mmCIF file of C-alpha atoms and ligand atoms in Angstrom:
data_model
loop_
_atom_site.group_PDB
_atom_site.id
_atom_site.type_symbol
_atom_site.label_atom_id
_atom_site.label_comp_id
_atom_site.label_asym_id
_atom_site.label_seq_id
_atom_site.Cartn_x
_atom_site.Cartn_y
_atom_site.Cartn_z
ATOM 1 C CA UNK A 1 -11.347 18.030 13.744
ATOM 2 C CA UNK A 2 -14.829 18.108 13.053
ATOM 3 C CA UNK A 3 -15.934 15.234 11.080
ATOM 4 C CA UNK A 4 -18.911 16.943 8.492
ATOM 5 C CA UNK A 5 -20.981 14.453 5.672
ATOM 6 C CA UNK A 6 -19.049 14.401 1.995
ATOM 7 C CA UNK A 7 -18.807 12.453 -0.190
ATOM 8 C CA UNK A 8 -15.102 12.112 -1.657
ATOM 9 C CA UNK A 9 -13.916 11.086 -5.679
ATOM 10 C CA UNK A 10 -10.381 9.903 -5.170
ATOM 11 C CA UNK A 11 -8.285 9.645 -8.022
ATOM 12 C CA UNK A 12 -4.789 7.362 -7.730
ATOM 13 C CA UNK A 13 -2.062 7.324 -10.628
ATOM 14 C CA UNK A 14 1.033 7.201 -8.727
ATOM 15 C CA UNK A 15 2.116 3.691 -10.590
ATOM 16 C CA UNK A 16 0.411 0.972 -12.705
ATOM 17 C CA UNK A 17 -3.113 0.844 -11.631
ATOM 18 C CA UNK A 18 -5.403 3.549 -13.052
ATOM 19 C CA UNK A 19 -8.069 3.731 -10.064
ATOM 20 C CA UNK A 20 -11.131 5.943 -9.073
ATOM 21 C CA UNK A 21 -13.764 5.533 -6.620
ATOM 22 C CA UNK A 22 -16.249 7.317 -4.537
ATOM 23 C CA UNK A 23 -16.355 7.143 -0.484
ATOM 24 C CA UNK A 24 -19.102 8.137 1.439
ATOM 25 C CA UNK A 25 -17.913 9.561 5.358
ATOM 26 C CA UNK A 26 -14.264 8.435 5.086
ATOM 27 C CA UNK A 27 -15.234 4.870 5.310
ATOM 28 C CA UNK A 28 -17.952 4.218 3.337
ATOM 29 C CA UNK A 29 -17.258 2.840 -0.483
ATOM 30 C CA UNK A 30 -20.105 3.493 -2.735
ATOM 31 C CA UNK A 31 -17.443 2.550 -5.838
ATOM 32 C CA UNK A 32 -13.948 1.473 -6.242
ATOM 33 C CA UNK A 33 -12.699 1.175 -9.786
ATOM 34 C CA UNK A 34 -9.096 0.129 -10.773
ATOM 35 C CA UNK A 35 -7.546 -0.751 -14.351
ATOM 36 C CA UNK A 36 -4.684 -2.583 -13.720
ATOM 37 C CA UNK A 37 -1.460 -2.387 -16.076
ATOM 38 C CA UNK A 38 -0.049 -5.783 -14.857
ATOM 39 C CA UNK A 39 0.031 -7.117 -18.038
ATOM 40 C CA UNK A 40 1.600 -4.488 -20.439
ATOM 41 C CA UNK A 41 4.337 -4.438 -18.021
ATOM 42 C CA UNK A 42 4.871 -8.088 -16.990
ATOM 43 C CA UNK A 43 6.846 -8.872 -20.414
ATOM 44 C CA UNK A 44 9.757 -6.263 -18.966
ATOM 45 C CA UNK A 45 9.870 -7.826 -15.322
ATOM 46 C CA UNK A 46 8.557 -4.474 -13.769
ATOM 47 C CA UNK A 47 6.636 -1.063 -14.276
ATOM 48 C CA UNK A 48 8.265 0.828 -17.550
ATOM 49 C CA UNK A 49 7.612 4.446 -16.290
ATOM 50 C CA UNK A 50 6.859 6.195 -19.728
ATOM 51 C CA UNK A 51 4.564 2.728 -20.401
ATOM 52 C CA UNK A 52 2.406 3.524 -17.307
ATOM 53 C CA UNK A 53 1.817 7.146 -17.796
ATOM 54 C CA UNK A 54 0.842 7.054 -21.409
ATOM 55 C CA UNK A 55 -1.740 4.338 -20.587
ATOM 56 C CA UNK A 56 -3.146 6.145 -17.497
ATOM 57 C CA UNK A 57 -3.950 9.128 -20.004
ATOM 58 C CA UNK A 58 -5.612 6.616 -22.314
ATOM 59 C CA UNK A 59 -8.133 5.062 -19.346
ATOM 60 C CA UNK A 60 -8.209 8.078 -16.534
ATOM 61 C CA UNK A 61 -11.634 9.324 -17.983
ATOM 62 C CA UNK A 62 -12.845 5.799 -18.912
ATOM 63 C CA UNK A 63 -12.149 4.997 -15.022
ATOM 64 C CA UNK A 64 -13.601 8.065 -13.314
ATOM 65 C CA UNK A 65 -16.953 7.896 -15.511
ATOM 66 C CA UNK A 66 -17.195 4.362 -14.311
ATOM 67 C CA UNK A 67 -16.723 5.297 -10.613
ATOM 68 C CA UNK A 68 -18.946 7.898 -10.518
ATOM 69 C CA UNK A 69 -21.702 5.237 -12.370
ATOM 70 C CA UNK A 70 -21.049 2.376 -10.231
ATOM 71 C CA UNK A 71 -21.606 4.941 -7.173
ATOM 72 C CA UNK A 72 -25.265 6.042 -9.363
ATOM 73 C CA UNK A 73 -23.383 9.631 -9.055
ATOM 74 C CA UNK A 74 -22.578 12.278 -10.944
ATOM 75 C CA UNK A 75 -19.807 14.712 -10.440
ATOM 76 C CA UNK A 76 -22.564 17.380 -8.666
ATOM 77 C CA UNK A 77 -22.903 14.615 -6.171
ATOM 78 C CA UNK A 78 -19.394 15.283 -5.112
ATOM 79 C CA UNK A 79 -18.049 17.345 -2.628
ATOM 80 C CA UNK A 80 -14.503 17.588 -3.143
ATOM 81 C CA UNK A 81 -12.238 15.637 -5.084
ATOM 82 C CA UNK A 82 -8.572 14.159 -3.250
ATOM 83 C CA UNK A 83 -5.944 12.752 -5.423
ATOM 84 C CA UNK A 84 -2.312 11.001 -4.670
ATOM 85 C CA UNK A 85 0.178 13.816 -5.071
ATOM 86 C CA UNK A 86 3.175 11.772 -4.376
ATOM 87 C CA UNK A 87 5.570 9.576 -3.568
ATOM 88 C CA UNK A 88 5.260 7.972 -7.060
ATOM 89 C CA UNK A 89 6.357 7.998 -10.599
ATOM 90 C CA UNK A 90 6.335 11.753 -11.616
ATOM 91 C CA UNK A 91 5.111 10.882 -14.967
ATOM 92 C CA UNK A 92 1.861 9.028 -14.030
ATOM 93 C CA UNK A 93 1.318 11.242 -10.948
ATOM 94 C CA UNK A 94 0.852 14.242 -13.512
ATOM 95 C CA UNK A 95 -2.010 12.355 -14.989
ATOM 96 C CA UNK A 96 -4.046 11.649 -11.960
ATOM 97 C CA UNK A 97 -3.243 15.426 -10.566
ATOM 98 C CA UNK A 98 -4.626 16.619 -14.067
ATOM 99 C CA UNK A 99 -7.495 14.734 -14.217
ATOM 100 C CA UNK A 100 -8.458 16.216 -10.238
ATOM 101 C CA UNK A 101 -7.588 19.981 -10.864
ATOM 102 C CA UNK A 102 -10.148 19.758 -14.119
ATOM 103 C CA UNK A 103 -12.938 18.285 -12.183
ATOM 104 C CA UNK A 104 -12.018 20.859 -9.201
ATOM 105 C CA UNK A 105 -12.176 23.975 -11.627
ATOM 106 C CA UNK A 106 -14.915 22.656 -13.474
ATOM 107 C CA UNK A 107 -17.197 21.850 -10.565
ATOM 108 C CA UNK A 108 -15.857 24.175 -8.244
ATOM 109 C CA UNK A 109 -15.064 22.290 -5.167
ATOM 110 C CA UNK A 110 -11.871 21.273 -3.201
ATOM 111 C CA UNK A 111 -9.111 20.052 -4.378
ATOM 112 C CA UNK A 112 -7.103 17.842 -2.223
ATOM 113 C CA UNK A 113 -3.933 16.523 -2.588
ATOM 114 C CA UNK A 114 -3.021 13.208 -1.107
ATOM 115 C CA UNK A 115 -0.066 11.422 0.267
ATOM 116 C CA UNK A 116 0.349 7.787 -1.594
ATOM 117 C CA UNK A 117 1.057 5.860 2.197
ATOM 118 C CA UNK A 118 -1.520 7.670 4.379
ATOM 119 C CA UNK A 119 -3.938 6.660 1.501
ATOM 120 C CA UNK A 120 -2.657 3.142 2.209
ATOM 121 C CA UNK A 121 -2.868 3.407 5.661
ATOM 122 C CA UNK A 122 -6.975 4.522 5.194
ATOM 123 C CA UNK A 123 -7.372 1.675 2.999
ATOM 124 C CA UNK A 124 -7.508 -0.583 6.740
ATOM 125 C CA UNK A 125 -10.397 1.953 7.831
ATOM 126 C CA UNK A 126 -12.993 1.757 4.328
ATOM 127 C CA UNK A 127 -15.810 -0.892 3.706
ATOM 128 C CA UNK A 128 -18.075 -1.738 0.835
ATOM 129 C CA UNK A 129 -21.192 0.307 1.619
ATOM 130 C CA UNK A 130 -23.545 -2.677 1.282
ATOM 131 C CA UNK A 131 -21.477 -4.153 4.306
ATOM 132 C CA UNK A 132 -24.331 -5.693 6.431
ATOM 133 C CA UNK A 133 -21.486 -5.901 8.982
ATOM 134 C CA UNK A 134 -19.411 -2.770 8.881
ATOM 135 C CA UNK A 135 -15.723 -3.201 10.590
ATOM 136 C CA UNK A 136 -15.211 -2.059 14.059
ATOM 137 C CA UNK A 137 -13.195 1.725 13.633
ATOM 138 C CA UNK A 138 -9.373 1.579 14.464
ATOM 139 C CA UNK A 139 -8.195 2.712 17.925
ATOM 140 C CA UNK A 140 -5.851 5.367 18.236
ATOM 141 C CA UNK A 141 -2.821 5.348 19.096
ATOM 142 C CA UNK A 142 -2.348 3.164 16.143
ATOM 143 C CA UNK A 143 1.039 1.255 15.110
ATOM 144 C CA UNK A 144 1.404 0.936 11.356
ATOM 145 C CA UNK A 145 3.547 -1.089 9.571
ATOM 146 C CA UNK A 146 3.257 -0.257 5.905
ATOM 147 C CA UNK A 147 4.902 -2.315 3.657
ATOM 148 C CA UNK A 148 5.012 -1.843 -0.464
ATOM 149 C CA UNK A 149 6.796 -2.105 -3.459
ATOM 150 C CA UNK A 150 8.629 1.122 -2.510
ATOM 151 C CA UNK A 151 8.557 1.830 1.165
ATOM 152 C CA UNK A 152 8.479 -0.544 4.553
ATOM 153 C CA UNK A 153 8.222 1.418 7.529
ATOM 154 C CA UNK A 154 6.751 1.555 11.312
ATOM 155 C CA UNK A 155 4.674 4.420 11.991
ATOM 156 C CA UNK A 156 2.874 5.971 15.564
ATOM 157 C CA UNK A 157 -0.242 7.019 14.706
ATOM 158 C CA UNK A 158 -1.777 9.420 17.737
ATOM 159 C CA UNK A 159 -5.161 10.824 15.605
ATOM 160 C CA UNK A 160 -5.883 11.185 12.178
ATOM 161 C CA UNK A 161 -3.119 12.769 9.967
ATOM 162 C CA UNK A 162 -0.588 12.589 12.745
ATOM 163 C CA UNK A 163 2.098 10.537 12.028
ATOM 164 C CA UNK A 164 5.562 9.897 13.635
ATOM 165 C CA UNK A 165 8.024 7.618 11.462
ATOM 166 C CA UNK A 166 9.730 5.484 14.122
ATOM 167 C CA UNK A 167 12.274 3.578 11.330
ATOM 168 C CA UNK A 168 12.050 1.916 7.983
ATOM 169 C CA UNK A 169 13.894 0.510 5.208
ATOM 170 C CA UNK A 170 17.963 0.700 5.067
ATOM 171 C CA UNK A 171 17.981 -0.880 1.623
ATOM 172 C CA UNK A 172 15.328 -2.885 -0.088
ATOM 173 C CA UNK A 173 11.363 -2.281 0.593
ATOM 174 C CA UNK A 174 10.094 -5.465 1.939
ATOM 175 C CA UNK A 175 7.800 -6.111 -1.534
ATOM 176 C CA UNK A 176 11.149 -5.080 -3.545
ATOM 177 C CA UNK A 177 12.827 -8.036 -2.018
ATOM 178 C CA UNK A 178 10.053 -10.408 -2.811
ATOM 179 C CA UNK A 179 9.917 -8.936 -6.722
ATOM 180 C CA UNK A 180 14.219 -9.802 -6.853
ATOM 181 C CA UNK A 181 13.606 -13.012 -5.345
ATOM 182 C CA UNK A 182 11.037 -13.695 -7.714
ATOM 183 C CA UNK A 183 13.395 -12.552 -10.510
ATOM 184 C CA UNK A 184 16.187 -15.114 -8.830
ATOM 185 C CA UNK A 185 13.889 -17.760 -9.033
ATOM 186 C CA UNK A 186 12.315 -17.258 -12.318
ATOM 187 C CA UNK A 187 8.820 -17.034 -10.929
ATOM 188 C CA UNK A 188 6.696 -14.271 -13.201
ATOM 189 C CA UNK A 189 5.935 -10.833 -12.191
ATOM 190 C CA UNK A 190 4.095 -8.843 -10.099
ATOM 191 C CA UNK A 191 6.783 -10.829 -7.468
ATOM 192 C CA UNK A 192 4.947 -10.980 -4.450
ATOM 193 C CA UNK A 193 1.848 -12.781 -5.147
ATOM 194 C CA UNK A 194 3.862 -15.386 -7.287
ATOM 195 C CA UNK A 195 6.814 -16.622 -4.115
ATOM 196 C CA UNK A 196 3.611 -16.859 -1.937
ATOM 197 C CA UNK A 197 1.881 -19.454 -4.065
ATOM 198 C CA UNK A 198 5.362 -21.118 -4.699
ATOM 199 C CA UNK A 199 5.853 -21.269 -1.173
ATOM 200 C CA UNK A 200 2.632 -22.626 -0.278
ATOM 201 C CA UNK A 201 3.949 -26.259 -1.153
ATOM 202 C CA UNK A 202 7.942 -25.704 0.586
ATOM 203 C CA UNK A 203 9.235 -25.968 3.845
ATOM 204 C CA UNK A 204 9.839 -22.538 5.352
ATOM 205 C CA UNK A 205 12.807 -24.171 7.250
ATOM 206 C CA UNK A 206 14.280 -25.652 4.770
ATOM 207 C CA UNK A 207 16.992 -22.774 4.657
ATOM 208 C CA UNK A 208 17.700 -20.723 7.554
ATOM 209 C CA UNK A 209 18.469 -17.308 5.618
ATOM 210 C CA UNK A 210 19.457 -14.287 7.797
ATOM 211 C CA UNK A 211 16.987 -11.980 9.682
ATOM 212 C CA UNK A 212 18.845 -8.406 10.198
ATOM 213 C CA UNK A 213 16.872 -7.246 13.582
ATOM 214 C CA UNK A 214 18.572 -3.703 13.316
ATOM 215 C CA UNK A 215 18.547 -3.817 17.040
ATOM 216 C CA UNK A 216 17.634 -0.713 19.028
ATOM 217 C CA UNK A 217 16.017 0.836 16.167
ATOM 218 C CA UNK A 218 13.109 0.696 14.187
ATOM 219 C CA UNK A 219 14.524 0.446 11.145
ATOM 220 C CA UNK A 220 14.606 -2.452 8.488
ATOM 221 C CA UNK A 221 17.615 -4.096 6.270
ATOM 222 C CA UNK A 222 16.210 -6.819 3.435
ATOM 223 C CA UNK A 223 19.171 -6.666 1.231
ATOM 224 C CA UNK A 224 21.344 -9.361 3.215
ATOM 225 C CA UNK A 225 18.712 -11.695 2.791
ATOM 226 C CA UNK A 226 18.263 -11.059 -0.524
ATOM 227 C CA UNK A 227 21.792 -11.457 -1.111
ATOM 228 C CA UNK A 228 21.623 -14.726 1.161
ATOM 229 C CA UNK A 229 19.100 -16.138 -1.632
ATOM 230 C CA UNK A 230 21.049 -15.024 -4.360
ATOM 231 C CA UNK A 231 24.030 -16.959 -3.045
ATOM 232 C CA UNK A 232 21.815 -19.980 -2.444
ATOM 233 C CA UNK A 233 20.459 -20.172 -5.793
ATOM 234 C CA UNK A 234 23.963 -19.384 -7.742
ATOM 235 C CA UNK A 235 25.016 -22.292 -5.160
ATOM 236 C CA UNK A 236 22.505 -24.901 -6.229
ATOM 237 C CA UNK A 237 22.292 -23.791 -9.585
ATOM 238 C CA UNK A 238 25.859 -25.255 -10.038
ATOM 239 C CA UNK A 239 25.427 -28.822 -8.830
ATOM 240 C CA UNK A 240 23.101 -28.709 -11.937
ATOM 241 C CA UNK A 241 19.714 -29.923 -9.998
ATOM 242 C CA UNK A 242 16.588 -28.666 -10.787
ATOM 243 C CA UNK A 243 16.208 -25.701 -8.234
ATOM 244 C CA UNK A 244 14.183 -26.112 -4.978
ATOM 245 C CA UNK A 245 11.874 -22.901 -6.138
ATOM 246 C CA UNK A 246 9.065 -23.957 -3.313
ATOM 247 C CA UNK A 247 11.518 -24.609 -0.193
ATOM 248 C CA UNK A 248 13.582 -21.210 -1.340
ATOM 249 C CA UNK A 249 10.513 -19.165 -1.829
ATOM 250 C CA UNK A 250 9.321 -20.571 1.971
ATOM 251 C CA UNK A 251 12.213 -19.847 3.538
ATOM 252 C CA UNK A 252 12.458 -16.344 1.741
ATOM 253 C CA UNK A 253 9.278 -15.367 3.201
ATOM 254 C CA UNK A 254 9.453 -16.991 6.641
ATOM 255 C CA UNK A 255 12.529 -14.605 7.163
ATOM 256 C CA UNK A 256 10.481 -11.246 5.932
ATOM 257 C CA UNK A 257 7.587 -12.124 7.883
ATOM 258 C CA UNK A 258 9.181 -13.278 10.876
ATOM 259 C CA UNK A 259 10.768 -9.638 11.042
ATOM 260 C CA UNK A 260 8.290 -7.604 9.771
ATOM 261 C CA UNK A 261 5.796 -9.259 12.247
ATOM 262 C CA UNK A 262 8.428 -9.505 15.831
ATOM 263 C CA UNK A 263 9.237 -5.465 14.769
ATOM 264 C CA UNK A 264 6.028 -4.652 14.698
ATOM 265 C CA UNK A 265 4.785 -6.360 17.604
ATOM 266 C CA UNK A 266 7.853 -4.673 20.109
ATOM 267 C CA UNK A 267 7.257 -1.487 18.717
ATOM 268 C CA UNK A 268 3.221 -1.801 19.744
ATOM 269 C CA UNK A 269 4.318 -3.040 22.914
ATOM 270 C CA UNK A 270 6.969 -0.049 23.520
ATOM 271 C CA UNK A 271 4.223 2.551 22.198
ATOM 272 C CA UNK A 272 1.645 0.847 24.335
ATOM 273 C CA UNK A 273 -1.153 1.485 21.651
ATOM 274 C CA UNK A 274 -4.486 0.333 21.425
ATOM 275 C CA UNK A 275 -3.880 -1.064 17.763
ATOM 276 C CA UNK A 276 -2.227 -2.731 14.908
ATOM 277 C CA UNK A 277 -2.240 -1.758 11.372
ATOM 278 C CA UNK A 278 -0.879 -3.097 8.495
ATOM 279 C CA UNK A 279 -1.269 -1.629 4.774
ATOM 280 C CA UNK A 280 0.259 -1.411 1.588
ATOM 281 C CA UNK A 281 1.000 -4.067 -1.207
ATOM 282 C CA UNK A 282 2.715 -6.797 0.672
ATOM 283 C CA UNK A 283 -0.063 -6.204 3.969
ATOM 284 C CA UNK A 284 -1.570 -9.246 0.924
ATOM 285 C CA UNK A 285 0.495 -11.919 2.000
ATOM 286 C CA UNK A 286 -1.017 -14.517 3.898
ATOM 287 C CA UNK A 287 1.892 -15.469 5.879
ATOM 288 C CA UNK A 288 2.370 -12.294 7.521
ATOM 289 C CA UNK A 289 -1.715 -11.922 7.675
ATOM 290 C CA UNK A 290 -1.525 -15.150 9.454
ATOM 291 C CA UNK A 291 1.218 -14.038 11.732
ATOM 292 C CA UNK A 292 -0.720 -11.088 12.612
ATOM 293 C CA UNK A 293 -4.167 -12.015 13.044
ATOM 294 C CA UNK A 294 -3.486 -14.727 15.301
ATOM 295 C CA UNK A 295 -1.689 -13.025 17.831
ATOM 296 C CA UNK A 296 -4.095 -12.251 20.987
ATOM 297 C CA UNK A 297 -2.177 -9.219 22.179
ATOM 298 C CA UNK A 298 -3.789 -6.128 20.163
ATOM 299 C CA UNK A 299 -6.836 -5.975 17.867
ATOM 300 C CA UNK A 300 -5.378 -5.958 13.958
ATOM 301 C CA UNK A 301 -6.805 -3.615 11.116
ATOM 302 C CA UNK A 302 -5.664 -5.417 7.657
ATOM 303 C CA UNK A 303 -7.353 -4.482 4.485
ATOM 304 C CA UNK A 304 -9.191 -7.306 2.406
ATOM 305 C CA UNK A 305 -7.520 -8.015 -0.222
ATOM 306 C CA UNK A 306 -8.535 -5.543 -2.981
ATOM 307 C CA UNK A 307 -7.474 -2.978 -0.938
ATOM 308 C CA UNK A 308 -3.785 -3.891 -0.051
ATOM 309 C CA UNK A 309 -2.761 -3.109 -3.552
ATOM 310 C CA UNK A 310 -3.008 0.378 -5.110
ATOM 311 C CA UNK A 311 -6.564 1.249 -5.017
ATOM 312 C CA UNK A 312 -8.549 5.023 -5.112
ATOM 313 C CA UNK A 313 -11.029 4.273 -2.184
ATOM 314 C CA UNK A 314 -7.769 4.956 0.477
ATOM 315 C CA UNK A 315 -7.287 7.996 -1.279
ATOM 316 C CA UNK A 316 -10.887 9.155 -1.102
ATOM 317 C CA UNK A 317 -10.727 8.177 2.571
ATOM 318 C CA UNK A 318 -7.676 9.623 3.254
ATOM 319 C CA UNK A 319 -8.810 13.518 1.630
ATOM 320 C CA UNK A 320 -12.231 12.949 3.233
ATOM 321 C CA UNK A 321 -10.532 13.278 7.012
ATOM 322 C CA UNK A 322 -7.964 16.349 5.144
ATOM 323 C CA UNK A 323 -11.421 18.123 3.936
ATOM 324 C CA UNK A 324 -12.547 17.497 7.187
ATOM 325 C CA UNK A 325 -9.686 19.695 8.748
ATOM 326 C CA UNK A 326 -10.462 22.181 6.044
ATOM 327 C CA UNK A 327 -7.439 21.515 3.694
ATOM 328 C CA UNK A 328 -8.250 22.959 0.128
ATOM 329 C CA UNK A 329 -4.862 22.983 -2.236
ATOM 330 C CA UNK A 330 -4.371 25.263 -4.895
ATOM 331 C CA UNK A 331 -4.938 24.652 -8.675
ATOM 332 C CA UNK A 332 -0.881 24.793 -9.114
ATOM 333 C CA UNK A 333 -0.405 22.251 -6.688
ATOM 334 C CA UNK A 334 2.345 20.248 -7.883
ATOM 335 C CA UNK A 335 3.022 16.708 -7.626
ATOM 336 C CA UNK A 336 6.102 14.756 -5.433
ATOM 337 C CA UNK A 337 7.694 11.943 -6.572
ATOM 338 C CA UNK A 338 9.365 11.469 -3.345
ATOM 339 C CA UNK A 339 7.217 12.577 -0.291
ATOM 340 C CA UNK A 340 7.927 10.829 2.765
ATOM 341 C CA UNK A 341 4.760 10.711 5.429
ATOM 342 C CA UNK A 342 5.852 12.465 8.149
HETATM 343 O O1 LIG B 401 1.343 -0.907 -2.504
HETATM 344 P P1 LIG B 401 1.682 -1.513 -3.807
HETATM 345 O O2 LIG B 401 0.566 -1.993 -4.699
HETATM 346 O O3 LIG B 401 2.526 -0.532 -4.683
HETATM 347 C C1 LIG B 401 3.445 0.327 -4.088
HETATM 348 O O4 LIG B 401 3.003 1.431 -3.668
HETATM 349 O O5 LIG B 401 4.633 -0.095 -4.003
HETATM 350 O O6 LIG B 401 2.685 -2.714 -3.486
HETATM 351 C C2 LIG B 401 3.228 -3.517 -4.503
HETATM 352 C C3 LIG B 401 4.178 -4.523 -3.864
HETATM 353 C C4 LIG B 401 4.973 -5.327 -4.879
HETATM 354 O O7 LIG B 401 6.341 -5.331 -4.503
HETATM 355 C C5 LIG B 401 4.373 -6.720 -4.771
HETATM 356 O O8 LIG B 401 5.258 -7.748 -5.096
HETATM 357 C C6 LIG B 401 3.963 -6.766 -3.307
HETATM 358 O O9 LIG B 401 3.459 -5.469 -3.052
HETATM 359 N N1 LIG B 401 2.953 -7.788 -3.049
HETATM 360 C C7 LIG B 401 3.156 -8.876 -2.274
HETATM 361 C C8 LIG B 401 1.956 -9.646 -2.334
HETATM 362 N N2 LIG B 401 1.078 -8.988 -3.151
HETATM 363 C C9 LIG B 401 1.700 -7.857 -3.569
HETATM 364 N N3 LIG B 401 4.213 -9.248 -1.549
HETATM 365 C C10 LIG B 401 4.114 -10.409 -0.876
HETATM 366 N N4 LIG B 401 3.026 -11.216 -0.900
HETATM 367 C C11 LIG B 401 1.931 -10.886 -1.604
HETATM 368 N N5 LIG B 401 0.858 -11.680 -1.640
HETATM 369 ZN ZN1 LIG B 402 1.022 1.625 -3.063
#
C-alpha cells in the first residue's frame, strides 16, 4: 500500500458518543470532537438504544461543524470522509452513515466505511498534531488485545488492515463484566471508570475470585467471575454488614487484569511479534495500563486516555490507511450491527 497525503473527517455513531474529527496522514489529529450521552443514559443503568440515536440526529451537524472549525477546515479541505459502519447499535449507526454519504455526494469524494474495532485499534497509532514529541509508530507484527463494552479479543496484526482473530470472549466482554459488577455493587454508571476508583482504596487480595485461563486457546470466559462476585455480595449482604464495595471492586479487577494481561503476554510470546497493543474502552484502566507498561519484554502502544473510549480520530485514522489502499464504498453502503474484524 502506498501511503499518499489526505486529510480524513471521521464520523463515529455506533453508541453514545456523537464524535467527529479531522486526521492529517493517519496519525496526525488536527481535531477530535465528541458529545458524550453519559448522562441522559446514566438514570437507566446503560445506553437506551432509541435514546442514543434520536440524540445523535439532534448534535451530528453541531459536532462535525465543530470538527471541521477546531481543525481551521472546511469540508473542501477534505479528502475523503470514513465513518464506523458497524458493529454497533443499528439505530445510531444509521445516523453517522447518513451524515458521511451527504458530505460524500455533496463534496464528491470517498466514502469509506469503517469497522468500529480496527478504528479502536488506530486510536494507539494517532497524536495531537501540536505533539512536540510525536509517538514512536507501532511495529508490525502487532498483538492486540481489544477490550470494550461489547467485544474482548486477541488479535495478530501482520500490516495494516490484516487481521487474524486468535480467540475472544465466551460470555461477557471484559468492560460488560465491570458495568454488572458495578450494578452488584451499587456503584453509578458508565461501570468501568467507577470499580476502578472504588478499588483504588481495597485490597486486591482480599478475595481470591476465579480466573478462567481457557487453556490452549485464546479465548476468554468473564461470566464465572462475575457470578463469583455475585455470590460474594448476596453472601455478605446477608450477615447485614455494610458491604466491602472497595476490597470487592479490587479483587474484581485484579482477576480481569491478571488474565487479560498473562493472555496477552503468551500470545505475544507464541506470535513472536515486535509489539503490544491494547485499545478499546477498558485499554482506560490503570491497573491493566500498569500491568502492561511495566513489563520489559515488548514495547506497548496504549492510547491516552481520550482515546480509549469511543472517539472519531480512530476512525479517521483507520479510513485514512483504507483510502490509502484505494477503498471507495458505494452511496448504498449499508450499515452492520454485528461485524466481527476479521
Ligand atoms: O470502547 P467503548 O467506549 O465502547 C464500546 O465499544 O464498547 O468501551 C466502553 C466500556 C464500558 O464497558 C466501560 O465500563 C469500560 O469500557 N471502561 C472501563 C474503564 N473505562 C471505561 N473499564 C474498566 N476501567 C476503566 N477505567
Ligand atoms: Zn468502542
Amino acid at each position: 500500500m502506498e501511503l499518499k497525503p489526505a486529510r480524513i473527517l471521521g464520523i463515529e455513531t455506533s453508541c453514545d458518543e456523537t464524535a467527529a474529527s479531522v486526521v492529517e496522514n493517519g496519525r496526525e489529529i488536527l481535531s477530535s470532537v465528541v458529545a458524550t450521552q453519559i448522562e441522559l443514559h446514566a438514570k437507566y443503568g446503560g445506553v437506551f438504544p432509541e435514546v442514543a440515536s434520536r440524540q445523535h440526529v439532534r448534535t451530528i451537524y453541531a459536532v462535525i461543524d465543530e470538527a471541521l472549525q477546531r481543525a481551521n477546515m472546511s469540508l473542501a479541505d477534505i479528502q475523503a470522509v470514513a465513518v464506523t459502519r458497524g458493529p454497533g447499535l443499528a439505530g445510531s449507526l444509521v445516523v453517522g452513515m447518513n451524515a458521511a454519504k451527504g458530505i460524500s455526494l455533496a463534496r464528491k469524494i470517498p466514502l469509506i466505511g469503517v469497522n468500529h474495532l480496527e478504528g479502536h485499534i488506530y486510536s494507539a497509532w494517532v497524536y495531537p498534531a501540536d505533539a512536540s514529541n510525536p509517538p514512536p509508530e507501532p511495529q508490525f507484527p502487532q498483538m492486540v488485545l481489544l477490550v470494550s463494552g461489547g467485544h474482548t479479543e486477541l488479535n495478530l496484526v501482520k500490516t495494516h488492515l490484516d487481521y487474524q482473530h486468535l480467540g475472544g470472549t465466551l460470555d461477557d466482554a471484559a468492560g460488560e463484566a465491570f458495568d454488572k459488577v458495578a450494578r452488584m455493587l451499587n456503584l453509578p454508571y458508565p461501570g468501568g471508570p467507577s470499580v476502578q476508583k472504588a478499588a483504588e482504596s481495597g485490597n486486591p487480595h482480599a478475595f481470591s475470585f476465579p480466573r478462567a485461563w481457557m487453556e490452549g486457546t485464546w479465548n476468554f470466559s468473564f461470566s464465572g467471575l462475575k457470578t463469583a462476585v455475585l455470590r460474594e455480595v448476596r453472601r455478605l449482604e446477608k450477615t447485614g454488614a455494610a458491604l466491602p464495595v472497595a476490597n470487592l471492586a479490587a479483587s474484581f479487577q485484579e482477576a480481569v487484569v491478571d488474565v487479560l494481561f498473562t493472555k496477552t503476554m503468551s500470545a505475544a510470546r507464541a506470535f513472536d511479534v515486535k509489539s503490544i497493543l491494547v485499545a478499546g474502552g477498558v485499554s482506560a484502566n490503570q491497573a491493566l495500563r500498569t500491568a502492561l507498561t511495566s513489563q520489559g519484554e515488548f514495547p506497548v502502544h496504549i492510547p491516552p486516555l481520550s482515546l480509549c473510549t469511543d472517539n472519531a480520530a480512530m476512525i479517521a485514522a483507520a479510513g485514512y490507511f483504507h483510502y490509502c489502499s484505494g477503498q471507495q464504498d458505494a452511496l448504498d453502503l449499508d450499515v452492520l450491527p454485528t461485524w466481527p474484524l476479521s
